[in-house]
Amino acid sequence: MSGKLSYASLQQAARWYVLLQDDPPSAQVQVQWLQWLDQHAEHRAAWQYVQRVGKRLAPLQDEDRQLATRALEVHGERQLSRRQGLKSLVILGAGTMLGWGTWRGTALPRWVDGWRADYSTGTAQTRETVLADGTHLWLAAISAVDADYGQAQRRLRLHFGEILVDTANDAANRPFVVDTGQGRLRAAGTRFAVKQWEGTTQLNVYRGAVEICTAGSGERRVLEAGQRMAFTHRALGEVATAQTAGESWVRHVLMADDMPLGQLVETLSRYRHGYLGCDPAIAELPVMGAFPLDDTDRALRLLAAALPVKVQRLTSWWISVESA
Amino acid sequence: MHRLYADHHGWLQAWIRRRTGCSQRAADLAQDTFLRVLSARAKGIAVYLEQPRAYLATIARGLVVDQWRRQQLEQAWLDTVAAHPGAVQASPEHSALILETLHEVDAMLRGLPGKVRRAFLLVQLEGLPHRVVASQLGVSDRMVKKYLAQALVHCAVLEAELDGLLVE
């Protein structure tokens, strides 16, 4: 299948499929559908993909289908109740659940989709929420967070992805902490962003101060407003100037201020379905500018205009940024 | 890669065995894990190796979860068949085909909300009319159409992504 295939075309194809499937469609609907198909090669390609979904079911014979549906429903319900079961056990007492504890010990990979988390987002989604104490929490795309408010402390656990936190004053004066796979962050009256990926946590502090304590080595360091640091579970990194990018995604803008191209492309890929990657040879190119996260096609055009790079599209689902 | 294998293969196999309680399966899954790493490298994906064991464990865990889901699904199918004694007995080959298809469908629908998933199954798989599904789910006819379109787009995107990967 060549060239262009947009998400919008797939949506249209799916709508037609649903319309044509129900009862006998009117002649008018059929004519309109044929006209739509005729309009673009892209429409025909999208139609084929939607049809192919139906073909996945083809190995099932008519007499299997009712049982197959039941089995999938039973399976779905069991999965759901297992998830809920796990969650309530965690609330009852995570300390006794050794296996579960180890399970959560390392950063969860993307494909787990954060289904166990209290708050999570998928590709191209962001989420804003207000926690019980009035603290504001924003999740960037592909992120998962658990909130665990106890008598002694208010605790967030970032499984993966990126969050922005604006803490509220707590009537009970409980400390506010964020745990990642690499360490614990302790905050007071602050606004800060935390990002976790590939064994690294990055902290940006925008107001107040946050103390880092690494999980492995127990090293501590307080970051003030306007500072950032990346650290692993063993070692703290260098103190640098806070990146506006850690806050700007809340407004659907990626502010690149001397950001390596590789990091920028990786961030864009979280806001786009399909594969989007960057040639390692140019991943270190520094980029300045404001890129829209809600229109990644435009962001890629801006990138190609501003830098000596070209955007290679094998299909609209497979895009790589390469040296021009 | 050779080094990675030599240093961590034994550890990984033991790690999986502790989780699955089966040494044959642990051997298979450990092998699959290293294959994943190899193919990721072949695709030019940077493999993070500062903590190789954490990385390997992450991949292995995915495979264990996948296999675990497969078993759960197989159990759900057997239970369903047992609960419907009148149903036609399928040959072992045909049963295997059914299970493989169920697994594909289950993987395809993963991540969709419950009602969207049910609407898709009842219409696409069982072949019920939209209005019947609407009353079963307690939603409007229009909502069912919306659910179906949502599920179809979700699956079609996966199909298209699959092609994107195959283009390579």
Short mmCIF file of C-alpha atoms in Angstrom, two decimals:
data_model
loop_
_atom_site.label_atom_id
_atom_site.label_comp_id
_atom_site.label_asym_id
_atom_site.label_seq_id
_atom_site.Cartn_x
_atom_site.Cartn_y
_atom_site.Cartn_z
CA MET A 1 0.00 0.00 0.00
CA SER A 2 1.57 3.24 -1.02
CA GLY A 3 1.73 6.79 0.14
CA LYS A 4 -0.96 8.69 1.90
CA LEU A 5 -3.37 7.42 4.44
CA SER A 6 -4.73 9.81 7.02
CA TYR A 7 -6.50 9.07 10.25
CA ALA A 8 -9.43 11.13 8.95
CA SER A 9 -9.82 8.79 5.95
CA LEU A 10 -9.85 5.76 8.21
CA GLN A 11 -12.54 7.43 10.30
CA GLN A 12 -14.64 8.08 7.20
CA ALA A 13 -14.14 4.52 5.98
CA ALA A 14 -15.20 3.16 9.37
CA ARG A 15 -18.34 5.30 9.34
CA TRP A 16 -19.26 4.05 5.87
CA TYR A 17 -18.63 0.47 6.93
CA VAL A 18 -20.97 0.82 9.88
CA LEU A 19 -23.67 2.52 7.77
CA LEU A 20 -23.54 -0.10 5.03
CA GLN A 21 -23.55 -2.99 7.44
CA ASP A 22 -26.79 -2.24 9.23
CA ASP A 23 -29.93 -3.59 7.54
CA PRO A 24 -30.12 -3.13 3.81
CA PRO A 25 -28.73 0.35 3.15
CA SER A 26 -30.81 2.66 0.97
CA ALA A 27 -29.84 3.10 -2.67
CA GLN A 28 -28.93 6.68 -1.87
CA VAL A 29 -26.44 5.63 0.80
CA GLN A 30 -24.87 3.14 -1.59
CA VAL A 31 -24.46 5.75 -4.31
CA GLN A 32 -22.91 8.19 -1.86
CA TRP A 33 -20.53 5.53 -0.65
CA LEU A 34 -19.43 4.74 -4.21
CA GLN A 35 -18.86 8.43 -4.86
CA TRP A 36 -16.75 8.67 -1.72
CA LEU A 37 -14.69 5.66 -2.81
CA ASP A 38 -14.26 7.18 -6.23
CA GLN A 39 -13.01 10.51 -4.92
CA HIS A 40 -9.51 9.49 -3.82
CA ALA A 41 -7.09 6.60 -3.93
CA GLU A 42 -6.64 7.32 -0.23
CA HIS A 43 -10.31 6.57 0.42
CA ARG A 44 -9.97 3.23 -1.32
CA ALA A 45 -6.85 2.42 0.71
CA ALA A 46 -8.62 3.33 3.96
CA TRP A 47 -11.59 1.19 2.94
CA GLN A 48 -9.30 -1.79 2.41
CA TYR A 49 -7.85 -1.45 5.87
CA VAL A 50 -11.27 -1.28 7.51
CA GLN A 51 -12.38 -4.29 5.49
CA ARG A 52 -9.30 -6.15 6.56
CA VAL A 53 -10.42 -5.86 10.19
CA GLY A 54 -13.53 -7.83 9.26
CA LYS A 55 -11.40 -10.43 7.52
CA ARG A 56 -9.50 -11.10 10.73
CA LEU A 57 -12.68 -12.76 11.93
CA ALA A 58 -13.07 -14.89 8.81
CA PRO A 59 -11.49 -18.10 10.20
CA LEU A 60 -14.44 -18.37 12.56
CA GLN A 61 -17.33 -20.32 11.09
CA ASP A 62 -20.88 -19.21 11.67
CA GLU A 63 -21.53 -21.86 14.29
CA ASP A 64 -18.42 -20.83 16.28
CA ARG A 65 -19.28 -17.20 16.43
CA GLN A 66 -21.72 -17.10 19.27
CA LEU A 67 -19.39 -19.13 21.50
CA ALA A 68 -16.41 -17.05 20.42
CA THR A 69 -18.23 -13.88 21.41
CA ARG A 70 -19.15 -15.38 24.78
CA ALA A 71 -15.57 -16.54 25.39
CA LEU A 72 -14.17 -13.07 24.63
CA GLU A 73 -16.77 -11.47 26.87
CA VAL A 74 -16.02 -13.88 29.71
CA HIS A 75 -12.32 -13.24 29.19
CA GLY A 76 -12.83 -9.46 29.19
CA GLU A 77 -14.85 -9.59 32.40
CA ARG A 78 -12.30 -11.79 34.15
CA GLN A 79 -9.48 -9.49 33.16
CA LEU A 80 -11.43 -6.55 34.50
CA SER A 81 -12.25 -8.18 37.83
CA ARG A 82 -8.64 -9.30 38.16
CA ARG A 83 -7.47 -5.76 37.62
CA GLN A 84 -9.93 -4.46 40.20
CA GLY A 85 -8.89 -7.23 42.58
CA LEU A 86 -5.26 -6.31 42.24
CA LYS A 87 -6.00 -2.69 42.83
CA SER A 88 -7.92 -3.25 46.04
CA LEU A 89 -5.15 -5.50 47.34
CA VAL A 90 -2.68 -2.73 46.73
CA ILE A 91 -4.85 -0.32 48.67
CA LEU A 92 -5.16 -2.79 51.55
CA GLY A 93 -1.44 -3.14 52.03
CA ALA A 94 1.19 -3.02 49.35
CA GLY A 95 3.88 -4.00 51.83
CA THR A 96 2.83 -7.62 52.07
CA MET A 97 2.62 -8.12 48.34
CA LEU A 98 6.19 -8.87 47.49
CA GLY A 99 5.57 -10.08 43.98
CA TRP A 100 3.50 -7.09 43.16
CA GLY A 101 6.13 -4.83 44.65
CA THR A 102 8.86 -6.19 42.41
CA TRP A 103 6.52 -6.00 39.48
CA ARG A 104 6.16 -2.29 40.03
CA GLY A 105 9.80 -1.83 40.81
CA THR A 106 10.95 -0.94 37.32
CA ALA A 107 9.38 1.54 34.97
CA LEU A 108 6.44 -0.02 33.19
CA PRO A 109 6.80 -0.12 29.45
CA ARG A 110 4.39 1.71 27.17
CA TRP A 111 2.59 -1.36 25.97
CA VAL A 112 1.17 -2.06 29.36
CA ASP A 113 -0.86 1.09 28.66
CA GLY A 114 -0.98 1.99 32.28
CA TRP A 115 -4.14 0.01 32.76
CA ARG A 116 -3.53 -0.45 36.44
CA ALA A 117 -2.88 3.21 37.09
CA ASP A 118 -5.33 5.65 38.65
CA TYR A 119 -4.66 8.20 35.93
CA SER A 120 -3.35 7.44 32.49
CA THR A 121 -3.23 8.80 28.97
CA GLY A 122 -2.66 7.22 25.58
CA THR A 123 -1.12 8.50 22.39
CA ALA A 124 -1.99 12.14 21.64
CA GLN A 125 -3.98 12.53 24.86
CA THR A 126 -3.36 14.85 27.75
CA ARG A 127 -5.31 15.00 30.96
CA GLU A 128 -5.85 17.53 33.72
CA THR A 129 -7.16 16.60 37.12
CA VAL A 130 -7.52 18.07 40.59
CA LEU A 131 -6.58 15.74 43.44
CA ALA A 132 -8.35 15.50 46.79
CA ASP A 133 -6.24 18.22 48.43
CA GLY A 134 -6.64 20.68 45.54
CA THR A 135 -3.30 19.81 43.92
CA HIS A 136 -3.39 20.14 40.13
CA LEU A 137 -2.02 17.27 38.12
CA TRP A 138 -1.53 17.25 34.35
CA LEU A 139 -0.55 14.14 32.40
CA ALA A 140 1.24 14.39 29.04
CA ALA A 141 0.61 11.78 26.34
CA ILE A 142 1.45 8.12 27.18
CA SER A 143 1.74 8.55 30.92
CA ALA A 144 0.48 6.69 33.96
CA VAL A 145 0.27 7.81 37.58
CA ASP A 146 -1.09 6.38 40.81
CA ALA A 147 -2.23 8.73 43.56
CA ASP A 148 -1.93 7.41 47.08
CA TYR A 149 -3.00 9.84 49.77
CA GLY A 150 -2.43 8.46 53.26
CA GLN A 151 -2.43 9.98 56.73
CA ALA A 152 1.31 10.51 56.72
CA GLN A 153 1.90 11.75 53.20
CA ARG A 154 0.50 12.56 49.79
CA ARG A 155 2.23 10.33 47.29
CA LEU A 156 2.18 10.10 43.52
CA ARG A 157 3.81 7.22 41.72
CA LEU A 158 4.83 8.00 38.13
CA HIS A 159 4.96 4.69 36.25
CA PHE A 160 5.99 6.22 32.97
CA GLY A 161 5.60 9.39 30.94
CA GLU A 162 5.48 13.00 32.02
CA ILE A 163 3.51 15.04 34.54
CA LEU A 164 3.22 18.61 35.69
CA VAL A 165 2.23 19.18 39.31
CA ASP A 166 1.05 22.31 41.06
CA THR A 167 0.78 21.40 44.73
CA ALA A 168 -1.84 22.84 47.07
CA ASN A 169 -1.32 23.62 50.73
CA ASP A 170 -2.48 20.71 52.78
CA ALA A 171 -4.64 21.32 55.85
CA ALA A 172 -3.02 18.31 57.56
CA ASN A 173 0.46 19.48 56.57
CA ARG A 174 1.34 16.15 54.95
CA PRO A 175 4.47 16.14 52.81
CA PHE A 176 4.03 15.74 49.06
CA VAL A 177 6.21 13.17 47.28
CA VAL A 178 6.51 11.77 43.78
CA ASP A 179 8.15 8.37 43.31
CA THR A 180 9.68 7.29 40.03
CA GLY A 181 11.79 4.26 39.17
CA GLN A 182 14.88 6.34 39.83
CA GLY A 183 14.10 8.03 43.10
CA ARG A 184 11.84 10.12 45.29
CA LEU A 185 11.00 13.81 44.89
CA ARG A 186 9.85 15.75 47.92
CA ALA A 187 8.07 19.01 47.25
CA ALA A 188 6.56 21.90 49.20
CA GLY A 189 4.34 24.63 47.74
CA THR A 190 5.68 24.09 44.26
CA ARG A 191 5.08 23.75 40.57
CA PHE A 192 7.31 21.18 38.95
CA ALA A 193 7.45 18.71 36.06
CA VAL A 194 8.69 15.12 36.13
CA LYS A 195 9.46 12.97 33.14
CA GLN A 196 10.53 9.36 33.26
CA TRP A 197 11.95 7.41 30.34
CA GLU A 198 14.50 4.66 29.79
CA GLY A 199 15.92 4.50 33.25
CA THR A 200 16.12 8.26 33.70
CA THR A 201 14.00 10.79 35.54
CA GLN A 202 14.12 14.47 34.66
CA LEU A 203 12.90 17.11 37.08
CA ASN A 204 12.10 20.73 36.16
CA VAL A 205 11.24 23.11 38.99
CA TYR A 206 9.20 26.21 38.15
CA ARG A 207 8.23 27.46 41.62
CA GLY A 208 9.40 26.66 45.15
CA ALA A 209 11.90 23.86 45.65
CA VAL A 210 12.03 20.07 45.29
CA GLU A 211 14.43 17.63 46.89
CA ILE A 212 15.66 14.65 44.89
CA CYS A 213 16.71 11.43 46.59
CA THR A 214 17.98 8.72 44.25
CA ALA A 215 16.59 5.23 44.84
CA GLY A 216 19.84 3.33 44.48
CA SER A 217 22.54 5.51 46.00
CA GLY A 218 20.43 7.70 48.27
CA GLU A 219 22.13 10.86 46.98
CA ARG A 220 20.20 14.02 47.79
CA ARG A 221 19.99 17.42 46.19
CA VAL A 222 17.56 20.32 46.39
CA LEU A 223 16.57 22.03 43.15
CA GLU A 224 15.31 25.61 43.23
CA ALA A 225 12.85 27.30 40.88
CA GLY A 226 14.32 27.69 37.41
CA GLN A 227 16.52 24.60 37.64
CA ARG A 228 16.39 21.15 36.12
CA MET A 229 18.27 17.89 36.53
CA ALA A 230 18.20 14.43 35.04
CA PHE A 231 19.15 11.50 37.27
CA THR A 232 19.31 7.72 37.26
CA HIS A 233 18.67 5.49 40.24
CA ARG A 234 22.39 5.59 41.01
CA ALA A 235 23.55 9.07 40.18
CA LEU A 236 22.49 12.69 40.06
CA GLY A 237 23.16 14.67 36.88
CA GLU A 238 24.24 18.25 36.35
CA VAL A 239 22.09 21.19 37.40
CA ALA A 240 20.85 23.04 34.31
CA THR A 241 18.32 25.74 33.48
CA ALA A 242 14.70 24.60 33.61
CA GLN A 243 13.15 23.78 30.22
CA THR A 244 9.93 25.60 29.35
CA ALA A 245 8.99 22.44 27.43
CA GLY A 246 8.14 20.77 30.74
CA GLU A 247 5.22 23.18 31.18
CA SER A 248 4.25 24.26 27.70
CA TRP A 249 2.69 20.96 26.60
CA VAL A 250 -0.22 21.75 28.90
CA ARG A 251 -1.06 24.41 26.28
CA HIS A 252 -0.40 21.90 23.46
CA VAL A 253 2.85 23.62 22.55
CA LEU A 254 6.30 22.12 22.65
CA MET A 255 8.72 24.93 23.46
CA ALA A 256 12.15 23.90 22.27
CA ASP A 257 14.89 26.02 23.74
CA ASP A 258 18.11 24.43 22.62
CA MET A 259 16.48 21.00 22.68
CA PRO A 260 18.21 18.08 20.93
CA LEU A 261 16.29 17.08 17.78
CA GLY A 262 16.05 13.47 18.95
CA GLN A 263 14.26 14.52 22.14
CA LEU A 264 11.93 16.78 20.18
CA VAL A 265 10.98 14.02 17.72
CA GLU A 266 10.50 11.56 20.56
CA THR A 267 8.10 14.00 22.22
CA LEU A 268 6.18 14.58 18.97
CA SER A 269 5.87 10.81 18.50
CA ARG A 270 3.81 10.65 21.68
CA TYR A 271 1.26 12.90 20.04
CA ARG A 272 0.93 10.93 16.85
CA HIS A 273 -0.30 7.46 15.93
CA GLY A 274 2.14 5.28 14.08
CA TYR A 275 5.92 5.35 13.99
CA LEU A 276 7.84 8.61 14.13
CA GLY A 277 11.58 8.38 14.58
CA CYS A 278 14.77 10.34 14.11
CA ASP A 279 18.02 9.35 12.43
CA PRO A 280 20.57 8.96 15.27
CA ALA A 281 23.13 10.83 13.15
CA ILE A 282 21.22 14.10 13.60
CA ALA A 283 19.62 13.43 16.98
CA GLU A 284 21.92 15.90 18.72
CA LEU A 285 21.10 18.88 16.46
CA PRO A 286 19.93 21.71 18.73
CA VAL A 287 16.45 23.07 17.98
CA MET A 288 14.79 26.34 18.95
CA GLY A 289 11.12 27.10 18.39
CA ALA A 290 7.50 26.49 19.31
CA PHE A 291 5.91 23.38 17.83
CA PRO A 292 2.21 22.51 17.97
CA LEU A 293 1.53 19.18 19.66
CA ASP A 294 -2.08 19.06 18.47
CA ASP A 295 -1.00 19.26 14.82
CA THR A 296 2.11 17.13 14.45
CA ASP A 297 2.00 17.37 10.62
CA ARG A 298 2.46 21.09 10.95
CA ALA A 299 5.17 20.60 13.58
CA LEU A 300 7.06 18.36 11.15
CA ARG A 301 6.73 20.92 8.35
CA LEU A 302 8.08 23.64 10.66
CA LEU A 303 10.97 21.38 11.56
CA ALA A 304 11.84 20.68 7.92
CA ALA A 305 11.70 24.42 7.16
CA ALA A 306 13.91 25.44 10.07
CA LEU A 307 16.60 22.74 9.96
CA PRO A 308 18.69 20.92 7.37
CA VAL A 309 16.47 17.85 7.70
CA LYS A 310 13.87 16.14 5.57
CA VAL A 311 10.78 14.33 6.69
CA GLN A 312 10.66 10.93 5.03
CA ARG A 313 7.18 9.42 4.75
CA LEU A 314 6.97 5.78 3.86
CA THR A 315 3.31 5.86 4.78
CA SER A 316 1.63 8.37 7.05
CA TRP A 317 2.17 5.78 9.78
CA TRP A 318 5.87 5.45 9.22
CA ILE A 319 7.75 8.71 9.28
CA SER A 320 11.40 9.34 9.92
CA VAL A 321 13.29 12.60 10.24
CA GLU A 322 16.54 12.38 8.32
CA SER A 323 19.46 14.49 7.27
CA ALA A 324 18.56 16.60 4.19
CA MET B 1 25.02 -9.00 21.86
CA HIS B 2 27.05 -12.11 22.48
CA ARG B 3 28.21 -10.62 25.72
CA LEU B 4 24.69 -9.67 26.71
CA TYR B 5 23.58 -13.23 26.10
CA ALA B 6 26.48 -14.80 27.97
CA ASP B 7 26.16 -12.48 30.96
CA HIS B 8 22.42 -12.51 31.47
CA HIS B 9 20.82 -15.49 29.81
CA GLY B 10 21.02 -17.72 32.88
CA TRP B 11 19.76 -14.98 35.13
CA LEU B 12 16.85 -14.15 32.84
CA GLN B 13 15.77 -17.74 32.55
CA ALA B 14 15.78 -18.10 36.34
CA TRP B 15 13.88 -14.81 36.63
CA ILE B 16 11.14 -16.01 34.28
CA ARG B 17 11.00 -19.41 35.95
CA ARG B 18 10.32 -17.76 39.31
CA ARG B 19 7.37 -15.96 37.75
CA THR B 20 5.90 -18.74 35.65
CA GLY B 21 6.97 -21.76 37.69
CA CYS B 22 7.81 -23.69 34.54
CA SER B 23 11.35 -24.23 33.34
CA GLN B 24 10.43 -25.26 29.79
CA ARG B 25 8.43 -22.09 29.29
CA ALA B 26 11.18 -20.04 30.94
CA ALA B 27 13.70 -21.37 28.42
CA ASP B 28 11.40 -20.49 25.50
CA LEU B 29 10.55 -17.04 26.77
CA ALA B 30 14.18 -16.20 27.55
CA GLN B 31 15.02 -17.12 23.98
CA ASP B 32 12.18 -14.96 22.65
CA THR B 33 13.37 -12.07 24.78
CA PHE B 34 16.83 -12.11 23.22
CA LEU B 35 15.26 -12.40 19.77
CA ARG B 36 13.28 -9.23 20.48
CA VAL B 37 16.45 -7.38 21.44
CA LEU B 38 18.16 -8.59 18.29
CA SER B 39 15.34 -7.53 16.02
CA ALA B 40 15.08 -4.14 17.75
CA ARG B 41 18.76 -3.61 17.02
CA ALA B 42 18.33 -4.76 13.44
CA LYS B 43 15.63 -2.10 13.03
CA GLY B 44 18.05 0.53 14.26
CA ILE B 45 16.18 1.09 17.51
CA ALA B 46 18.62 2.21 20.17
CA VAL B 47 18.78 -0.40 22.90
CA TYR B 48 19.32 1.03 26.33
CA LEU B 49 21.86 -1.07 28.14
CA GLU B 50 22.97 0.81 31.18
CA GLN B 51 20.79 -1.57 33.14
CA PRO B 52 20.59 -4.59 30.87
CA ARG B 53 18.75 -6.73 33.40
CA ALA B 54 16.01 -4.18 33.93
CA TYR B 55 15.66 -3.91 30.15
CA LEU B 56 15.54 -7.66 29.58
CA ALA B 57 13.12 -8.10 32.47
CA THR B 58 10.85 -5.47 30.94
CA ILE B 59 10.67 -7.32 27.64
CA ALA B 60 10.34 -10.72 29.30
CA ARG B 61 7.54 -9.43 31.47
CA GLY B 62 5.65 -8.40 28.36
CA LEU B 63 6.01 -11.88 26.92
CA VAL B 64 4.95 -13.47 30.19
CA VAL B 65 1.88 -11.23 30.38
CA ASP B 66 1.06 -12.04 26.76
CA GLN B 67 1.33 -15.74 27.36
CA TRP B 68 -0.62 -15.44 30.53
CA ARG B 69 -3.39 -13.68 28.61
CA ARG B 70 -3.34 -16.43 26.04
CA GLN B 71 -3.84 -19.06 28.74
CA GLN B 72 -6.63 -17.04 30.35
CA LEU B 73 -8.32 -16.73 26.98
CA GLU B 74 -7.97 -20.42 26.29
CA GLN B 75 -9.52 -21.15 29.68
CA ALA B 76 -12.40 -18.76 28.95
CA TRP B 77 -12.99 -20.57 25.65
CA LEU B 78 -12.94 -24.04 27.26
CA ASP B 79 -15.27 -22.86 30.03
CA THR B 80 -17.64 -21.39 27.48
CA VAL B 81 -17.68 -24.56 25.40
CA ALA B 82 -18.25 -26.65 28.55
CA ALA B 83 -21.16 -24.42 29.54
CA HIS B 84 -22.85 -25.03 26.17
CA PRO B 85 -22.94 -28.82 25.87
CA GLY B 86 -25.12 -28.67 22.77
CA ALA B 87 -22.41 -26.87 20.80
CA VAL B 88 -20.69 -28.55 17.89
CA GLN B 89 -17.45 -30.34 18.76
CA ALA B 90 -14.61 -28.80 16.83
CA SER B 91 -11.61 -30.81 15.60
CA PRO B 92 -8.27 -30.06 17.31
CA GLU B 93 -7.06 -28.19 14.19
CA HIS B 94 -10.18 -26.10 14.05
CA SER B 95 -10.01 -25.39 17.81
CA ALA B 96 -6.46 -24.17 17.39
CA LEU B 97 -7.58 -21.89 14.58
CA ILE B 98 -10.42 -20.54 16.68
CA LEU B 99 -8.07 -19.85 19.59
CA GLU B 100 -5.56 -18.10 17.36
CA THR B 101 -8.30 -15.89 15.96
CA LEU B 102 -9.65 -15.15 19.43
CA HIS B 103 -6.19 -14.15 20.53
CA GLU B 104 -5.81 -11.81 17.56
CA VAL B 105 -9.19 -10.23 18.19
CA ASP B 106 -8.45 -9.89 21.90
CA ALA B 107 -5.13 -8.20 21.16
CA MET B 108 -6.74 -5.96 18.56
CA LEU B 109 -9.46 -4.77 20.94
CA ARG B 110 -7.15 -4.26 23.91
CA GLY B 111 -7.36 -0.77 25.30
CA LEU B 112 -10.87 -0.09 24.04
CA PRO B 113 -13.57 0.84 26.58
CA GLY B 114 -15.83 -2.04 27.68
CA LYS B 115 -18.98 -0.99 25.81
CA VAL B 116 -17.08 -0.28 22.60
CA ARG B 117 -15.51 -3.73 22.80
CA ARG B 118 -18.85 -5.42 23.46
CA ALA B 119 -20.59 -3.58 20.66
CA PHE B 120 -17.87 -4.67 18.25
CA LEU B 121 -18.05 -8.31 19.34
CA LEU B 122 -21.83 -8.50 19.24
CA VAL B 123 -22.12 -6.92 15.80
CA GLN B 124 -18.98 -8.00 13.95
CA LEU B 125 -18.54 -11.40 15.47
CA GLU B 126 -21.99 -12.53 16.46
CA GLY B 127 -23.76 -10.65 13.69
CA LEU B 128 -26.52 -9.07 15.79
CA PRO B 129 -28.43 -6.08 14.33
CA HIS B 130 -27.50 -2.66 15.73
CA ARG B 131 -30.85 -2.11 17.46
CA VAL B 132 -30.56 -5.42 19.35
CA VAL B 133 -27.09 -4.48 20.52
CA ALA B 134 -28.38 -1.03 21.46
CA SER B 135 -30.98 -2.49 23.79
CA GLN B 136 -28.47 -4.99 25.24
CA LEU B 137 -26.04 -2.21 26.07
CA GLY B 138 -28.76 0.22 27.10
CA VAL B 139 -27.68 2.91 24.65
CA SER B 140 -29.13 4.47 21.51
CA ASP B 141 -28.79 3.08 18.02
CA ARG B 142 -26.64 6.05 17.11
CA MET B 143 -24.34 5.36 20.03
CA VAL B 144 -23.83 1.79 18.84
CA LYS B 145 -22.81 3.13 15.43
CA LYS B 146 -20.38 5.47 17.13
CA TYR B 147 -18.90 2.64 19.20
CA LEU B 148 -18.53 0.45 16.13
CA ALA B 149 -16.80 3.15 14.13
CA GLN B 150 -14.47 3.81 17.07
CA ALA B 151 -13.53 0.13 17.32
CA LEU B 152 -13.07 -0.19 13.56
CA VAL B 153 -10.79 2.84 13.37
CA HIS B 154 -8.77 1.54 16.32
CA CYS B 155 -8.29 -1.83 14.59
CA ALA B 156 -7.68 -0.33 11.14
CA VAL B 157 -4.95 1.87 12.60
CA LEU B 158 -3.28 -1.26 13.97
CA GLU B 159 -3.56 -2.92 10.57
CA ALA B 160 -2.05 0.10 8.89
CA GLU B 161 0.74 0.28 11.46
CA LEU B 162 1.44 -3.35 10.83
CA ASP B 163 1.94 -2.51 7.18
CA GLY B 164 4.14 0.41 8.11
CA LEU B 165 6.36 -1.97 10.01
CA LEU B 166 6.42 -4.46 7.18
CA VAL B 167 7.47 -1.84 4.63
CA GLU B 168 10.88 -1.65 6.28
#
